[in-house]
JSON list of N, CA and C in Angstrom, two decimals:
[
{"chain": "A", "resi": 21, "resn": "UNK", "atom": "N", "xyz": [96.84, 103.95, 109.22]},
{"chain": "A", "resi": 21, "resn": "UNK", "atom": "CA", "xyz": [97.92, 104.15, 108.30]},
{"chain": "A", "resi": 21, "resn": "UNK", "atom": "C", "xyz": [99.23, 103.93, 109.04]},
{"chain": "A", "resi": 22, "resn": "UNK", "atom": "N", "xyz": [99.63, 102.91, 108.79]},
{"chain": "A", "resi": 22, "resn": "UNK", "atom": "CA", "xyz": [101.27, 102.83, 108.89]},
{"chain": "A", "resi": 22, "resn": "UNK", "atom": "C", "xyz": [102.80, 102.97, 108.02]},
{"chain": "A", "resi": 23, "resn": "UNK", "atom": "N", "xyz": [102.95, 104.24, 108.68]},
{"chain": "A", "resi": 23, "resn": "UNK", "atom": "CA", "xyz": [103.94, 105.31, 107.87]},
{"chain": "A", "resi": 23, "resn": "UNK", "atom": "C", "xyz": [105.53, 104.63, 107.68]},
{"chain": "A", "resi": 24, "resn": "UNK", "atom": "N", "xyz": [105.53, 104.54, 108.93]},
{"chain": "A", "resi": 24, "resn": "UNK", "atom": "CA", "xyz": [107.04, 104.04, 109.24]},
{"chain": "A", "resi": 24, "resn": "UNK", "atom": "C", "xyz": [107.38, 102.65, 110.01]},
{"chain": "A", "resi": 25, "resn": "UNK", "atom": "N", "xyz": [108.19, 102.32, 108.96]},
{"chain": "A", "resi": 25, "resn": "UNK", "atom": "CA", "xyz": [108.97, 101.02, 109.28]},
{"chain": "A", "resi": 25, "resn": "UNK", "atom": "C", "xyz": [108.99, 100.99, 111.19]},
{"chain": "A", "resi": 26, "resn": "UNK", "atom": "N", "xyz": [109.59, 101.56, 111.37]},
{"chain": "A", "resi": 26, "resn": "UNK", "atom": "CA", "xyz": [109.76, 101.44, 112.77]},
{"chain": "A", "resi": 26, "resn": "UNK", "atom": "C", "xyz": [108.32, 101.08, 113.69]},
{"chain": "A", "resi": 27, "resn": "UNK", "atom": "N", "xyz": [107.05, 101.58, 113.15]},
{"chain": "A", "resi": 27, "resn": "UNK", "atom": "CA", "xyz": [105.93, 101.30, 113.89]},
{"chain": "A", "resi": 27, "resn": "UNK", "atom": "C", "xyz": [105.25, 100.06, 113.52]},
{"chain": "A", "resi": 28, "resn": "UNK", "atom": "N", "xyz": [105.88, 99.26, 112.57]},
{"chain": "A", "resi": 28, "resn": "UNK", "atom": "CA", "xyz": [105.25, 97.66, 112.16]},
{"chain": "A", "resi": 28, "resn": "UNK", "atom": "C", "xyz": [104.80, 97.43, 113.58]},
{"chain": "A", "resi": 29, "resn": "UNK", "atom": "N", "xyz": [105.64, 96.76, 114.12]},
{"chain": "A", "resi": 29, "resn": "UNK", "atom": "CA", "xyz": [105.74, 95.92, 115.60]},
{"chain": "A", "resi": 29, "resn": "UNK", "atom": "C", "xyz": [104.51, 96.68, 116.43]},
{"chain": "A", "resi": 30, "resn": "UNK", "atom": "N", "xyz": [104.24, 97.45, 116.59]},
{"chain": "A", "resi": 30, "resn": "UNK", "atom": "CA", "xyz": [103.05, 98.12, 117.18]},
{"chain": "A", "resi": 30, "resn": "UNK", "atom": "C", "xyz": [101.82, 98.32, 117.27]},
{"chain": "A", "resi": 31, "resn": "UNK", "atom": "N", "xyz": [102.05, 98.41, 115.52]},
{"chain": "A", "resi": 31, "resn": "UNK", "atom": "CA", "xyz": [100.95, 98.37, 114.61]},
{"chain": "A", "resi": 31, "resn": "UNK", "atom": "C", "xyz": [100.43, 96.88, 114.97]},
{"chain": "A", "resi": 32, "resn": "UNK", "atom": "N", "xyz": [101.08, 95.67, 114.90]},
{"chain": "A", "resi": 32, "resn": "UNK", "atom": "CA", "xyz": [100.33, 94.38, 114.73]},
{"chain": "A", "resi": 32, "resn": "UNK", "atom": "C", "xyz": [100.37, 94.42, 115.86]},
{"chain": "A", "resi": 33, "resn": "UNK", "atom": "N", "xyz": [101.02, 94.81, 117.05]},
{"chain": "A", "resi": 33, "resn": "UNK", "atom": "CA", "xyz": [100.35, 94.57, 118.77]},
{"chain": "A", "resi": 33, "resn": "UNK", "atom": "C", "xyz": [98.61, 94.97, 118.15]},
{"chain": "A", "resi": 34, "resn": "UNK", "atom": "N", "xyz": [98.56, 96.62, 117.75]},
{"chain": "A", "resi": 34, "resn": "UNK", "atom": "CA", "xyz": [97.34, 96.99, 118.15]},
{"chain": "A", "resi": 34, "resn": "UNK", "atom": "C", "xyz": [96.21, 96.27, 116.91]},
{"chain": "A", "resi": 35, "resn": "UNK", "atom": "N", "xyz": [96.79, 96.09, 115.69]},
{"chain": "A", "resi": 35, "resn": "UNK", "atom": "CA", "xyz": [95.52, 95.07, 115.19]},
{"chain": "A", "resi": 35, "resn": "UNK", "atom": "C", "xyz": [95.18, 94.20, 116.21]},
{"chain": "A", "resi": 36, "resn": "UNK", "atom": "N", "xyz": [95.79, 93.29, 116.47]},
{"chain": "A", "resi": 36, "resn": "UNK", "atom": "CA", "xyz": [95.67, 91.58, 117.26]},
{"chain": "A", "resi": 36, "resn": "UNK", "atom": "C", "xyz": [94.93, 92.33, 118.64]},
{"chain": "A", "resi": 37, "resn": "UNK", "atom": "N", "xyz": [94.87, 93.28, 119.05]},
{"chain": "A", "resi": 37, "resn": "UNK", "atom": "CA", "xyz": [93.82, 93.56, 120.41]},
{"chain": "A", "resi": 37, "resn": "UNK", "atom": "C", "xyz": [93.04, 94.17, 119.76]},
{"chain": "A", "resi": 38, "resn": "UNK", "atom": "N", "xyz": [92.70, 94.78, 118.87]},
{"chain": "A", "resi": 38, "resn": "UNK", "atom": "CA", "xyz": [91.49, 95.66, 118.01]},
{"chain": "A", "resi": 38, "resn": "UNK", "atom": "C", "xyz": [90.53, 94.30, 117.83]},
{"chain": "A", "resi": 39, "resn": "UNK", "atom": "N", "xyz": [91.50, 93.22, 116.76]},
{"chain": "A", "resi": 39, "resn": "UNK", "atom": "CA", "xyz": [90.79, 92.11, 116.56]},
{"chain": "A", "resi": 39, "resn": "UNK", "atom": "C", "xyz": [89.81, 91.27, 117.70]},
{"chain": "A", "resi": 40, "resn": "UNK", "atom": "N", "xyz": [90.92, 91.23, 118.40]},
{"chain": "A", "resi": 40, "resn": "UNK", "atom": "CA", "xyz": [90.91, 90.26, 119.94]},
{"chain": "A", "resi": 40, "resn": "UNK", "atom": "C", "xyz": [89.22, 91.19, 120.30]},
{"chain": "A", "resi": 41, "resn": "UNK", "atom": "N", "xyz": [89.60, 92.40, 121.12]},
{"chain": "A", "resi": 41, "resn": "UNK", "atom": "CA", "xyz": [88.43, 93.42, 121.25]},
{"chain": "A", "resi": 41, "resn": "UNK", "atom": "C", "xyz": [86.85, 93.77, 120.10]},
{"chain": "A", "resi": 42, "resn": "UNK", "atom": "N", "xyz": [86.93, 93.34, 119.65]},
{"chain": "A", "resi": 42, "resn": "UNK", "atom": "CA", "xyz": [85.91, 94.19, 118.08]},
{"chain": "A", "resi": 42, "resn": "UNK", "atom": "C", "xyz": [85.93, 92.74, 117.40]},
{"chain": "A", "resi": 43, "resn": "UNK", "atom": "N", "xyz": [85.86, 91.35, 117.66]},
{"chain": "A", "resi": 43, "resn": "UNK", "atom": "CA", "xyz": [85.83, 90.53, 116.53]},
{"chain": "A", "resi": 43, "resn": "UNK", "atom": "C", "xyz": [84.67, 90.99, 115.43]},
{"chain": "A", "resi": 44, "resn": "UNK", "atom": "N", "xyz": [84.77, 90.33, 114.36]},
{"chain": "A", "resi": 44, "resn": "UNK", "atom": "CA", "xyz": [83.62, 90.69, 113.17]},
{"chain": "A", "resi": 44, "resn": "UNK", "atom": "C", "xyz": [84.11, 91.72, 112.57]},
{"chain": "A", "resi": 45, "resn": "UNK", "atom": "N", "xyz": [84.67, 92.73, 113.29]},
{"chain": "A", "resi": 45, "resn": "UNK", "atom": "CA", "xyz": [84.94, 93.97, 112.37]},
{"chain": "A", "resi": 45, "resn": "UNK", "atom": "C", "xyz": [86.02, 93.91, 111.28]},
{"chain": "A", "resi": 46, "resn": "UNK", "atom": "N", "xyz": [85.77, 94.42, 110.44]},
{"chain": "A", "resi": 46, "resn": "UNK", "atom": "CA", "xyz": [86.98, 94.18, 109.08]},
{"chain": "A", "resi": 46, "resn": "UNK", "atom": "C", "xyz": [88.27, 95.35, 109.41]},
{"chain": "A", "resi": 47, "resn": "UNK", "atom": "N", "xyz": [89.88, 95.11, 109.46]},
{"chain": "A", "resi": 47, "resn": "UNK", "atom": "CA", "xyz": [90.52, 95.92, 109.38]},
{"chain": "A", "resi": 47, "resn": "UNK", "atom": "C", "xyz": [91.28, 95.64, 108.40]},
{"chain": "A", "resi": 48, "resn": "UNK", "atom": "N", "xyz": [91.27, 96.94, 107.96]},
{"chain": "A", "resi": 48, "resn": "UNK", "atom": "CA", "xyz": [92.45, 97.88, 106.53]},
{"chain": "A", "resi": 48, "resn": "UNK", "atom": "C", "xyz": [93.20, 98.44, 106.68]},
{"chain": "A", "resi": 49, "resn": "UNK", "atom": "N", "xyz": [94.22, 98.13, 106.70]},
{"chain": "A", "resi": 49, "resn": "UNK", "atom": "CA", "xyz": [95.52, 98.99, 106.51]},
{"chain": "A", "resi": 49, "resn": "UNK", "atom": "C", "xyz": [96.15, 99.60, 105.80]},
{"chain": "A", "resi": 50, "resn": "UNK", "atom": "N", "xyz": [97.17, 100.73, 105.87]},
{"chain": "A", "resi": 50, "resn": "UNK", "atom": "CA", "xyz": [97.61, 101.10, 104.51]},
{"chain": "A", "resi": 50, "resn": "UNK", "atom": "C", "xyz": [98.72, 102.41, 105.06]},
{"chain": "A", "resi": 51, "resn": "UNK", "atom": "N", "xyz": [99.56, 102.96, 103.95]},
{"chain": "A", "resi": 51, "resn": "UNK", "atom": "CA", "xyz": [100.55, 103.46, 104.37]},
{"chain": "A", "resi": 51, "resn": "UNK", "atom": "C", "xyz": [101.98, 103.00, 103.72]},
{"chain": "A", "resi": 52, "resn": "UNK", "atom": "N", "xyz": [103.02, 103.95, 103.77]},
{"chain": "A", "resi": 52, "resn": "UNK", "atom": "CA", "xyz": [104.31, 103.86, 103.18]},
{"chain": "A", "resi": 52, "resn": "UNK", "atom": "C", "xyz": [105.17, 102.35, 103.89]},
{"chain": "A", "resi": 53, "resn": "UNK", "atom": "N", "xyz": [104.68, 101.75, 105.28]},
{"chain": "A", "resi": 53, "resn": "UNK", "atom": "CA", "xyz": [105.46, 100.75, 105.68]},
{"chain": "A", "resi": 53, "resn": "UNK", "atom": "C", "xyz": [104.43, 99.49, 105.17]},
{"chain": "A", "resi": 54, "resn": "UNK", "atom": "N", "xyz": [103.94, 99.51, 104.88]},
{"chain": "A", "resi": 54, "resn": "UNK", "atom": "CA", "xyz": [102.69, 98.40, 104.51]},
{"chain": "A", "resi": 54, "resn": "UNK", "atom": "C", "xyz": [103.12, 97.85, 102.90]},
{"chain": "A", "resi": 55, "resn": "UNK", "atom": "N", "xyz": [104.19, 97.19, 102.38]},
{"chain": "A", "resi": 55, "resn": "UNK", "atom": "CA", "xyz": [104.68, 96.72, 101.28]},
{"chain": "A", "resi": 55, "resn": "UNK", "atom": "C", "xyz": [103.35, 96.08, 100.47]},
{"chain": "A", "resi": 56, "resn": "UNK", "atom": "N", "xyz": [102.09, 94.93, 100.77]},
{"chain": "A", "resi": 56, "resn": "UNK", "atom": "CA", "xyz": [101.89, 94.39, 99.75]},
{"chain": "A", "resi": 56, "resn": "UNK", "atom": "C", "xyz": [100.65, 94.08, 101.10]},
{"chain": "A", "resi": 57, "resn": "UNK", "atom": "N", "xyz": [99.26, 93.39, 100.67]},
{"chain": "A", "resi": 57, "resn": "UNK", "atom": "CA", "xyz": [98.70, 92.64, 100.75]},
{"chain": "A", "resi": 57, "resn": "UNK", "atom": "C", "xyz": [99.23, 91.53, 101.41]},
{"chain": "A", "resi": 58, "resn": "UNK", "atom": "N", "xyz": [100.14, 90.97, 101.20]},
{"chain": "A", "resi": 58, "resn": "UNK", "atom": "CA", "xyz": [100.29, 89.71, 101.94]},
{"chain": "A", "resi": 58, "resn": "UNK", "atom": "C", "xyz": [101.21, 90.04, 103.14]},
{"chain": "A", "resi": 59, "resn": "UNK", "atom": "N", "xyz": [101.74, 91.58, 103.43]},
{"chain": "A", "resi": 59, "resn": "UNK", "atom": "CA", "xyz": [102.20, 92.18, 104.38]},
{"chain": "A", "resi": 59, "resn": "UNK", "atom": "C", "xyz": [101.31, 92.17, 105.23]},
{"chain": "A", "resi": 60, "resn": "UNK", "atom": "N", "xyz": [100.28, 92.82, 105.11]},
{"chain": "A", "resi": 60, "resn": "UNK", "atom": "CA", "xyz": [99.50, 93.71, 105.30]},
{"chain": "A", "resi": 60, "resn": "UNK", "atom": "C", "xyz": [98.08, 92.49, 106.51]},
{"chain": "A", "resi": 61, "resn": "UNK", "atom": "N", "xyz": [98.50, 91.30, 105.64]},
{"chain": "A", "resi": 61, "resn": "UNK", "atom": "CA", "xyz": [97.71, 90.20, 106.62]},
{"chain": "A", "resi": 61, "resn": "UNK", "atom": "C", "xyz": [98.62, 89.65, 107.53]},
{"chain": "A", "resi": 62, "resn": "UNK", "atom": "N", "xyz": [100.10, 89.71, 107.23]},
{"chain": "A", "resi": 62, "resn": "UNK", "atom": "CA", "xyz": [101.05, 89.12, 108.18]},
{"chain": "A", "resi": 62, "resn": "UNK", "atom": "C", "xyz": [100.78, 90.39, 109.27]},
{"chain": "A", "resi": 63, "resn": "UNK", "atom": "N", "xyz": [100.62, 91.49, 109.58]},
{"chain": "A", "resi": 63, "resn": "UNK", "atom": "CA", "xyz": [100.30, 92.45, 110.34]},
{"chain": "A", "resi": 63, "resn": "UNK", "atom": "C", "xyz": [99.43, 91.87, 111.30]},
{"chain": "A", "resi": 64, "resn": "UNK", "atom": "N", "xyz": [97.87, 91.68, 110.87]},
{"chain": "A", "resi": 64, "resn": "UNK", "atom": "CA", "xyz": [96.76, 91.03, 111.13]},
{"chain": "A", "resi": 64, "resn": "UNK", "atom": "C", "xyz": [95.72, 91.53, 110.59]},
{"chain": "A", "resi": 65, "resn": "UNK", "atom": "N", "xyz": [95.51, 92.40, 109.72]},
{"chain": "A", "resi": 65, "resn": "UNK", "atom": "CA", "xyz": [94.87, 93.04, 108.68]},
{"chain": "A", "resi": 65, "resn": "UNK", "atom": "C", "xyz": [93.43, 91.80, 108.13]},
{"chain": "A", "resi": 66, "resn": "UNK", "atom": "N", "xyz": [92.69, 92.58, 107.73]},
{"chain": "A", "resi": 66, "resn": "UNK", "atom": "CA", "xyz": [91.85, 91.79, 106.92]},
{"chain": "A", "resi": 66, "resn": "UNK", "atom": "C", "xyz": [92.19, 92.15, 105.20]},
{"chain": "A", "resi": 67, "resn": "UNK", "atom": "N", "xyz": [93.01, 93.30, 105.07]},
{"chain": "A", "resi": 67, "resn": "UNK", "atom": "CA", "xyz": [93.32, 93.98, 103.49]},
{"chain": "A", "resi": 67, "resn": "UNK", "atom": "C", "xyz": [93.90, 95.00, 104.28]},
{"chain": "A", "resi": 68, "resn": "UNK", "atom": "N", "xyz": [94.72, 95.66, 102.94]},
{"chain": "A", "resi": 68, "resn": "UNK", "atom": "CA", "xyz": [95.03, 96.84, 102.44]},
{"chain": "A", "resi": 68, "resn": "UNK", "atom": "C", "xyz": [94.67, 97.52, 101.31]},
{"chain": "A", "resi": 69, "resn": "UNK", "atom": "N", "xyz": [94.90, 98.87, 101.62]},
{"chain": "A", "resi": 69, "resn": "UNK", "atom": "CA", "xyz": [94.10, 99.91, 100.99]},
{"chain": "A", "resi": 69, "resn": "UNK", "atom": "C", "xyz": [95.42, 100.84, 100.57]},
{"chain": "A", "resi": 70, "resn": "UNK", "atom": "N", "xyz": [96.18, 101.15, 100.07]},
{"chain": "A", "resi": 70, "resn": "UNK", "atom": "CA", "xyz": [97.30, 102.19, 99.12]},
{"chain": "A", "resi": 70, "resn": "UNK", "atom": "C", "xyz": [96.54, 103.47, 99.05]},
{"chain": "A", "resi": 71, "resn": "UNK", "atom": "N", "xyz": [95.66, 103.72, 99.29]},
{"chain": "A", "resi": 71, "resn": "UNK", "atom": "CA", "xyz": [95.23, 105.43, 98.83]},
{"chain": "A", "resi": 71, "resn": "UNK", "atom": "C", "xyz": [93.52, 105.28, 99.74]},
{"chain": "A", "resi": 72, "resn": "UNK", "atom": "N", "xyz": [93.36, 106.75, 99.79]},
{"chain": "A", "resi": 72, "resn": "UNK", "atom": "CA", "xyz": [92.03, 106.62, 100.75]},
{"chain": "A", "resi": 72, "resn": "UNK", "atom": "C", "xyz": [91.08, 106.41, 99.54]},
{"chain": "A", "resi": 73, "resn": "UNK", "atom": "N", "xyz": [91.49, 106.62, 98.26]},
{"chain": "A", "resi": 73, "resn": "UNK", "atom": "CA", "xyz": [90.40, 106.17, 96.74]},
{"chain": "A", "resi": 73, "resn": "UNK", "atom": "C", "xyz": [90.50, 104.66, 97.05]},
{"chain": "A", "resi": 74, "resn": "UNK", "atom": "N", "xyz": [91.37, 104.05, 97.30]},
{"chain": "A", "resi": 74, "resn": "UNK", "atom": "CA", "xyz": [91.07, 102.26, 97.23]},
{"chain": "A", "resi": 74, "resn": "UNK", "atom": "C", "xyz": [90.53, 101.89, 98.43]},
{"chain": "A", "resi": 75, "resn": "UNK", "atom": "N", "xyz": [90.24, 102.53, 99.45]},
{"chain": "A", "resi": 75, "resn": "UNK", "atom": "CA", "xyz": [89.55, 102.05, 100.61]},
{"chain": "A", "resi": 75, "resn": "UNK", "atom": "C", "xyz": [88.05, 102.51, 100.36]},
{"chain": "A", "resi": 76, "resn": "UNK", "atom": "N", "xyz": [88.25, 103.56, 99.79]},
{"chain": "A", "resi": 76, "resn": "UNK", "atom": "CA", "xyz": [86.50, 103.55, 98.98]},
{"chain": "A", "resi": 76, "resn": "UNK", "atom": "C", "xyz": [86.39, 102.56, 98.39]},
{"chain": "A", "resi": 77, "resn": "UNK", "atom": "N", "xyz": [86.81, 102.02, 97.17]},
{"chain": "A", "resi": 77, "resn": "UNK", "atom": "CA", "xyz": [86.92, 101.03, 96.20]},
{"chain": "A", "resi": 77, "resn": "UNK", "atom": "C", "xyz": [86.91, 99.82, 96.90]},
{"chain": "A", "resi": 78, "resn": "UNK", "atom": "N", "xyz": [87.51, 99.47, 97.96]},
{"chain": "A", "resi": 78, "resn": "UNK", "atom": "CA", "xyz": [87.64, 98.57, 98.79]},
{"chain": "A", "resi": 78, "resn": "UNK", "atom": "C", "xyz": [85.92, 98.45, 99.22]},
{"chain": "A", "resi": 79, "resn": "UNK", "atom": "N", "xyz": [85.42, 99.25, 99.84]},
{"chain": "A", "resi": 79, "resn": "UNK", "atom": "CA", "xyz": [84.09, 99.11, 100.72]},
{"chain": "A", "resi": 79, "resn": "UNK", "atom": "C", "xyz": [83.12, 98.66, 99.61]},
{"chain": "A", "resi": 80, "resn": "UNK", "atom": "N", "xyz": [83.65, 99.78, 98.65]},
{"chain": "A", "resi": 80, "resn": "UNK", "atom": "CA", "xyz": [82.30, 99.93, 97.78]},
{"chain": "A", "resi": 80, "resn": "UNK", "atom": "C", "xyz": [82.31, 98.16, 97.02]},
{"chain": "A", "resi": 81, "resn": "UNK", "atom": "N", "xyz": [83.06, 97.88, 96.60]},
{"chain": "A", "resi": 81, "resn": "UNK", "atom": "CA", "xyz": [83.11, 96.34, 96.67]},
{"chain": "A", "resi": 81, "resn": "UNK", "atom": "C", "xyz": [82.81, 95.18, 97.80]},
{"chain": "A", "resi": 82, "resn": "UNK", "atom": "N", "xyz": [82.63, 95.75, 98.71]},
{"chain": "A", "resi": 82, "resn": "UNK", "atom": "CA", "xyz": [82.30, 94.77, 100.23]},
{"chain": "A", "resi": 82, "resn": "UNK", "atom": "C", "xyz": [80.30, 94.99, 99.83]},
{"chain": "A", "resi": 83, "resn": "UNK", "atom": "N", "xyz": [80.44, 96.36, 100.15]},
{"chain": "A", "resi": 83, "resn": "UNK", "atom": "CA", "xyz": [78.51, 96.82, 99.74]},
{"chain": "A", "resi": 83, "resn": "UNK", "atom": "C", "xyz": [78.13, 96.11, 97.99]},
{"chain": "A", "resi": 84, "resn": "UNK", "atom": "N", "xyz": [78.95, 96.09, 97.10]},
{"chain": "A", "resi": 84, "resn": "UNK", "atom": "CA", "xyz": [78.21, 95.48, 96.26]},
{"chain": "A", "resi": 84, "resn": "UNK", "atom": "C", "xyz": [78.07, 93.65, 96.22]},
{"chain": "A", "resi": 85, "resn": "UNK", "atom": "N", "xyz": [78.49, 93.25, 96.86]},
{"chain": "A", "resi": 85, "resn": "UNK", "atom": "CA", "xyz": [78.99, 91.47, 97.34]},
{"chain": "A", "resi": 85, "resn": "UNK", "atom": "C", "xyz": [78.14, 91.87, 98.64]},
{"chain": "A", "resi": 86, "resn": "UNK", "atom": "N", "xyz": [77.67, 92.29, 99.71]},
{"chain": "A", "resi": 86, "resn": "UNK", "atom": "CA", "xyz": [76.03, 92.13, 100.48]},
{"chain": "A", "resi": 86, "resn": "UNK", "atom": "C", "xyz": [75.42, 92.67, 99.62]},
{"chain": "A", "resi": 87, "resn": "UNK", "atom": "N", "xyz": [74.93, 93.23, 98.85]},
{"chain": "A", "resi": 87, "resn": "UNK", "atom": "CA", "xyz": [73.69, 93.92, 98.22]},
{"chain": "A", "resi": 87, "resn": "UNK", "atom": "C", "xyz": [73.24, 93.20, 97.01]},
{"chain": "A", "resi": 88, "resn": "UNK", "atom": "N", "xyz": [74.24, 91.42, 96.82]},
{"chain": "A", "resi": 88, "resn": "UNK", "atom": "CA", "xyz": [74.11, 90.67, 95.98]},
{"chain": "A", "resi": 88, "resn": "UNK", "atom": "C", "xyz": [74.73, 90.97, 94.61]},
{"chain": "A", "resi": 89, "resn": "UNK", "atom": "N", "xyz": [75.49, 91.43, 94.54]},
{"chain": "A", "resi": 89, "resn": "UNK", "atom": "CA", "xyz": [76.51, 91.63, 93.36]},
{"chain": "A", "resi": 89, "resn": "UNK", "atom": "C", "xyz": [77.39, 90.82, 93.09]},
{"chain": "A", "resi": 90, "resn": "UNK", "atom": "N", "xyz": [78.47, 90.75, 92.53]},
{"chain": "A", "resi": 90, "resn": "UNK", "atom": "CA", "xyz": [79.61, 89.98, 92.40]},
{"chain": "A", "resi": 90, "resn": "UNK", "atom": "C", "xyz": [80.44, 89.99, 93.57]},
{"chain": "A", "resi": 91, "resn": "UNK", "atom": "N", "xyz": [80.99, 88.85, 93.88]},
{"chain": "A", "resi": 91, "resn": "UNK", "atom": "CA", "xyz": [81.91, 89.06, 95.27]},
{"chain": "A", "resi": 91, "resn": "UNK", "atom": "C", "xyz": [83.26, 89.90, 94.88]},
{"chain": "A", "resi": 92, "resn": "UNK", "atom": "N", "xyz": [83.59, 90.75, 95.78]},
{"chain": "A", "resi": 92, "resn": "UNK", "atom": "CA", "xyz": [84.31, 91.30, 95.69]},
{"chain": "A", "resi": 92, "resn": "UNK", "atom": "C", "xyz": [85.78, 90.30, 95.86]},
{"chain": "A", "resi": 93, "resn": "UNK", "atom": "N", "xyz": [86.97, 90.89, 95.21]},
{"chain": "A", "resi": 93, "resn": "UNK", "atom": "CA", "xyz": [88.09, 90.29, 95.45]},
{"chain": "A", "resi": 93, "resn": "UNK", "atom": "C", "xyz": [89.36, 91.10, 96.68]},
{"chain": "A", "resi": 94, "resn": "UNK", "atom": "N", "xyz": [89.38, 89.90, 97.56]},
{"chain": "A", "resi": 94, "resn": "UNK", "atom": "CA", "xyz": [89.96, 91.32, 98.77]},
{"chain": "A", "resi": 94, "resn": "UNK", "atom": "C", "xyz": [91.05, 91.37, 98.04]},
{"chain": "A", "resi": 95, "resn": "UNK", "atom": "N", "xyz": [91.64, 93.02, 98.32]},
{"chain": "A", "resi": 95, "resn": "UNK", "atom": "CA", "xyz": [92.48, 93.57, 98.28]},
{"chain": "A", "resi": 95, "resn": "UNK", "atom": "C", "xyz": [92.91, 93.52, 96.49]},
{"chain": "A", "resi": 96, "resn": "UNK", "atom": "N", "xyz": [92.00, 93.35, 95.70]},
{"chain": "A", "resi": 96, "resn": "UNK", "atom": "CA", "xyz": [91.99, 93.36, 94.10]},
{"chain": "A", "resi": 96, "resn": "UNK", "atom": "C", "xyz": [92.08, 94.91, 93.62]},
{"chain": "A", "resi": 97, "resn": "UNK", "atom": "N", "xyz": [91.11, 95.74, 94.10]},
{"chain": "A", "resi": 97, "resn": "UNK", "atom": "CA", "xyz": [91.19, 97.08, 93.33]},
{"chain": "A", "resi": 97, "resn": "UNK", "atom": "C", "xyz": [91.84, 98.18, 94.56]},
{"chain": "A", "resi": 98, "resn": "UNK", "atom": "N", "xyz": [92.31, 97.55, 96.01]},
{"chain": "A", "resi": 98, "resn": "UNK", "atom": "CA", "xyz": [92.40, 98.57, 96.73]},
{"chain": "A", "resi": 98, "resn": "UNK", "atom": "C", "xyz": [94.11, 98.34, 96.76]},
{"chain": "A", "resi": 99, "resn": "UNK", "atom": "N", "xyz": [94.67, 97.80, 96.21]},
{"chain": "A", "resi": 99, "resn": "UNK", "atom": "CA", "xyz": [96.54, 97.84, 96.93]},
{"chain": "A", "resi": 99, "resn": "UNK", "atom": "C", "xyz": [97.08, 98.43, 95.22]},
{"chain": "A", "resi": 100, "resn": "UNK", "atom": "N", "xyz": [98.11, 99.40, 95.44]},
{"chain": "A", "resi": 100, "resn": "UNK", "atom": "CA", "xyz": [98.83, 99.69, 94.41]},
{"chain": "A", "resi": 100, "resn": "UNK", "atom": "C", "xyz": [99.84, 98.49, 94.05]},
{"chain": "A", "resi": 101, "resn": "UNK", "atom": "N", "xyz": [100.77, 98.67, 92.95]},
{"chain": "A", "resi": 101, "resn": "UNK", "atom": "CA", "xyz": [101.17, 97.72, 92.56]},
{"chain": "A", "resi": 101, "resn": "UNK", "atom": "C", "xyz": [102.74, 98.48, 93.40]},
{"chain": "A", "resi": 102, "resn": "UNK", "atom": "N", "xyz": [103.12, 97.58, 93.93]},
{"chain": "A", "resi": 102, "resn": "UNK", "atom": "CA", "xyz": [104.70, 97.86, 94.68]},
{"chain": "A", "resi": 102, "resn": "UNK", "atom": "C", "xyz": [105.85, 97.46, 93.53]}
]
């Protein structure tokens, strides 16, 4: 969760070595400095999530798209509307 404006710059140091470190793994972001989805990948994000209910909503859409369901749409039911 990134709260404050001031910790952007930090925040995307530590995605881009999380990434760099952990490839494959999916990261979500979310928080009062995190404006939109297309923020949220300029960070280095894989999505954002607006509430810890849309990061459920978020997964639970990743598990139904492997478990052969409909593909999920990133960041469709997990970002509030700004």
């Amino acid at each position: 969760s990134i709260t404050s404006p001031t910790s952007l710059e930090a925040a995307k140091d530590a995605i881009a070595a999380f990434r760099t470190s952990a490839s494959g793994v999916m990261v979500v972001v979310g928080g009062r400095a995190v404006q939109s989805v297309e923020h949220g990948r300029e960070l280095g994000a894989h999505d954002v999530a607006s509430s810890a209910q849309g990061f459920v909503a978020l997964l639970e859409g990743i598990r139904a798209d492997t478990d052969g369901g409909a593909p999920a749409s990133p960041g469709a039911s997990a970002v509030a509307s700004s």
